[in-house]
XYZ file of C-alpha atoms in Angstrom:
250
model
C -10.779 -13.717 -16.519
C -7.076 -14.439 -15.985
C -7.825 -16.161 -12.691
C -10.891 -18.170 -13.612
C -9.707 -19.361 -17.051
C -7.148 -21.540 -15.298
C -10.063 -23.803 -14.525
C -11.731 -23.116 -17.877
C -14.749 -21.616 -16.107
C -16.523 -18.775 -17.845
C -17.779 -17.128 -14.683
C -20.945 -17.063 -12.672
C -23.986 -18.337 -14.595
C -27.012 -16.118 -14.023
C -29.495 -16.632 -16.884
C -30.304 -17.740 -20.413
C -30.636 -15.007 -23.071
C -34.120 -14.961 -24.443
C -33.447 -14.428 -28.214
C -30.271 -16.578 -28.594
C -30.585 -19.241 -25.881
C -27.003 -18.621 -24.832
C -25.925 -18.816 -21.225
C -25.228 -15.423 -19.675
C -22.358 -15.122 -17.164
C -21.029 -12.551 -14.777
C -17.247 -12.396 -14.813
C -15.901 -9.399 -12.912
C -12.320 -10.628 -13.021
C -11.751 -10.179 -16.757
C -13.663 -6.856 -17.001
C -16.501 -8.213 -19.081
C -18.820 -7.571 -16.132
C -18.787 -4.855 -13.522
C -17.592 -5.948 -10.074
C -20.869 -5.574 -8.135
C -24.451 -6.501 -8.826
C -27.946 -5.234 -8.019
C -30.805 -7.740 -8.059
C -34.273 -6.192 -7.992
C -37.725 -7.712 -8.248
C -41.070 -7.832 -6.498
C -42.300 -10.791 -4.432
C -42.816 -13.758 -6.717
C -40.626 -12.408 -9.543
C -37.990 -15.098 -9.094
C -35.401 -13.161 -7.039
C -34.750 -15.978 -4.604
C -34.444 -18.542 -7.455
C -31.923 -16.304 -9.195
C -29.887 -15.899 -6.002
C -29.919 -19.662 -5.422
C -28.779 -20.236 -9.004
C -25.784 -18.087 -8.506
C -24.948 -19.730 -5.167
C -25.277 -23.238 -6.539
C -23.004 -22.226 -9.446
C -20.353 -20.997 -7.057
C -20.686 -24.143 -4.918
C -20.536 -26.616 -7.821
C -18.186 -25.066 -10.340
C -15.430 -23.591 -8.172
C -13.033 -25.505 -5.859
C -13.481 -24.632 -2.232
C -10.014 -23.142 -1.910
C -10.609 -20.648 -4.744
C -13.728 -18.938 -3.348
C -15.348 -17.842 -0.107
C -19.031 -16.906 0.025
C -20.807 -14.882 2.709
C -24.605 -14.745 2.600
C -26.647 -12.191 4.597
C -30.113 -13.790 4.927
C -32.670 -11.590 6.735
C -35.368 -14.206 6.109
C -33.217 -16.717 8.074
C -34.498 -19.729 6.034
C -33.875 -18.907 2.405
C -30.296 -20.105 2.169
C -30.013 -22.462 5.123
C -28.960 -25.370 2.866
C -25.622 -23.566 2.295
C -24.808 -23.311 5.987
C -23.128 -26.759 5.880
C -20.852 -25.929 2.968
C -17.341 -25.346 4.387
C -16.427 -22.229 2.434
C -19.898 -20.672 2.720
C -21.135 -18.651 5.694
C -24.787 -17.835 6.194
C -25.535 -14.834 8.470
C -29.035 -14.426 9.855
C -28.658 -11.578 12.369
C -27.753 -7.937 11.971
C -25.001 -7.830 14.568
C -23.005 -10.571 12.835
C -23.614 -8.961 9.450
C -22.132 -5.643 10.717
C -19.049 -7.527 11.908
C -18.784 -9.357 8.620
C -18.732 -6.074 6.619
C -16.059 -4.725 8.973
C -13.991 -7.856 8.395
C -14.441 -7.544 4.591
C -13.060 -3.985 4.662
C -10.130 -5.123 6.818
C -9.480 -8.006 4.377
C -9.618 -5.639 1.426
C -7.033 -3.358 3.013
C -4.900 -6.349 3.948
C -4.912 -7.480 0.277
C -3.854 -4.068 -0.943
C -0.897 -4.329 1.451
C 0.001 -7.705 -0.122
C -0.332 -6.244 -3.599
C 2.133 -3.535 -2.697
C 4.574 -6.090 -1.325
C 4.461 -8.137 -4.541
C 4.218 -5.145 -6.871
C 0.752 -6.091 -8.135
C -2.323 -3.945 -8.909
C -4.986 -6.647 -8.659
C -5.635 -10.200 -7.520
C -5.344 -11.744 -10.979
C -1.749 -10.454 -11.210
C -0.962 -11.815 -7.748
C -2.230 -15.267 -8.768
C 0.427 -15.416 -11.489
C 3.287 -15.091 -9.014
C 4.296 -18.517 -7.619
C 5.798 -17.030 -4.453
C 2.685 -15.002 -3.564
C -0.104 -16.248 -1.237
C -3.135 -17.721 -2.969
C -6.159 -15.548 -1.987
C -9.697 -16.803 -2.581
C -12.224 -14.728 -4.427
C -14.851 -13.499 -1.943
C -18.530 -13.126 -2.908
C -20.847 -11.338 -0.474
C -24.594 -11.784 -1.073
C -27.103 -9.658 0.828
C -30.634 -10.761 0.247
C -33.562 -8.412 1.043
C -31.181 -5.812 2.428
C -34.045 -3.284 2.710
C -35.268 -5.356 5.700
C -32.159 -4.492 7.676
C -31.401 -1.087 6.134
C -34.662 0.242 7.486
C -33.053 -0.155 10.954
C -31.128 3.160 11.309
C -28.584 1.530 13.623
C -27.758 -1.115 10.978
C -27.747 1.440 8.174
C -25.378 3.751 10.048
C -23.083 0.846 10.990
C -22.625 -0.601 7.510
C -23.061 2.296 5.051
C -19.461 3.449 5.136
C -18.171 -0.130 4.822
C -20.367 -1.053 1.892
C -19.588 2.170 0.135
C -15.881 1.541 0.581
C -16.234 -2.023 -0.691
C -18.319 -0.809 -3.640
C -15.594 1.611 -4.657
C -12.431 -0.360 -3.989
C -13.066 -4.065 -3.578
C -12.834 -5.212 -7.209
C -9.023 -5.250 -7.448
C -8.940 -7.158 -4.188
C -11.256 -9.908 -5.564
C -14.222 -9.071 -3.370
C -17.637 -8.861 -5.128
C -21.039 -7.751 -3.820
C -24.510 -9.011 -4.882
C -27.307 -7.033 -3.191
C -30.959 -7.931 -3.680
C -34.100 -5.885 -2.890
C -37.689 -5.274 -4.032
C -37.251 -1.488 -4.286
C -33.766 0.118 -4.553
C -34.880 3.678 -3.779
C -32.602 6.137 -2.029
C -34.450 5.978 1.277
C -33.540 2.279 1.550
C -30.241 2.056 -0.342
C -27.375 4.604 -0.147
C -27.180 6.197 -3.635
C -23.404 5.810 -3.640
C -23.762 2.079 -3.127
C -26.432 1.798 -5.787
C -24.202 3.607 -8.281
C -21.499 0.991 -7.611
C -23.881 -2.006 -8.202
C -23.370 -1.684 -11.917
C -24.462 -5.125 -13.081
C -28.224 -4.985 -13.051
C -30.295 -8.216 -12.852
C -33.801 -6.766 -12.857
C -36.826 -9.035 -12.608
C -40.465 -7.896 -12.650
C -40.957 -4.846 -10.431
C -44.129 -3.208 -9.201
C -44.253 0.122 -11.129
C -42.503 2.311 -13.746
C -40.733 4.371 -11.077
C -39.073 1.294 -9.564
C -38.186 0.122 -13.048
C -36.408 3.368 -13.870
C -34.449 3.388 -10.633
C -33.511 -0.253 -10.957
C -32.360 -0.061 -14.584
C -30.464 3.227 -14.127
C -28.975 4.572 -17.351
C -30.357 1.639 -19.288
C -33.987 2.359 -18.429
C -34.786 3.172 -22.103
C -33.951 -0.449 -22.991
C -37.196 -1.723 -21.529
C -39.665 -1.531 -18.671
C -39.072 -3.956 -15.858
C -42.628 -3.518 -14.619
C -43.844 -5.099 -17.872
C -41.801 -8.306 -17.512
C -43.693 -11.604 -17.258
C -42.581 -12.692 -13.787
C -41.339 -16.191 -12.958
C -37.688 -15.417 -13.695
C -38.208 -13.121 -16.701
C -35.407 -10.562 -16.429
C -33.609 -7.646 -18.035
C -29.841 -7.846 -17.562
C -27.425 -4.979 -17.958
C -23.757 -6.101 -17.667
C -20.984 -4.247 -19.369
C -21.987 -3.866 -22.998
C -24.715 -6.541 -22.736
C -28.340 -5.454 -22.495
C -30.745 -8.357 -22.965
C -33.976 -10.009 -21.968
C -33.231 -13.275 -20.125
C -34.754 -16.156 -18.301
C -33.525 -17.380 -14.982
C -33.123 -21.223 -14.960
C -35.639 -22.800 -12.604
C -34.458 -24.586 -9.519
C -37.132 -26.557 -7.679
C -37.080 -26.934 -3.937
């Protein structure tokens, strides 16, 4: 988008398209991708490898001052190597995660106030004004959010915040990536799921989970019939494709 092309970066690399071999990127800033992303897949499907791919891409391809990354890690060990990266924050407890979502909403509102001051509608327009503050793009990853959303206290505390971010955070340059095995309504608020419009769907357990995960694009294919090991259906903007997640070894 307008902001990222300054550094000649196409966006966030997520996969390789199966039939063409081309790299597939998410780029919410230029509108070619939706702002927020759902990652779904059963145990062993390659979900963690995909999440690590995206995080390594952010770490290695974007200067520290241009991005900030928050990672909610219920497993507590999946993303610990990023805890020493200065512009990354790894959260391993629910209380801190609740506070982080509250801070993200406050930051979003603060940015809208700045947009009003500089007569901008979105962060890419603000970045073109030399006199305006330079605001980093913020990515918030939440791995295995079903683990914490089953806790009613956590769910009640963050639902309004994540729904607000899902609906309004794009212009402010705040993007969500939520990962789960099963994105059914009992675990994930339907309003949030409807705002996670990029779908990175790995192998899932059954046709019902496939249909929920793929949403309106469920006729494209059946995610329960994927091969596993990073085999994925991606729906992003106009793109619907079978893809392969690049492998990252431990």
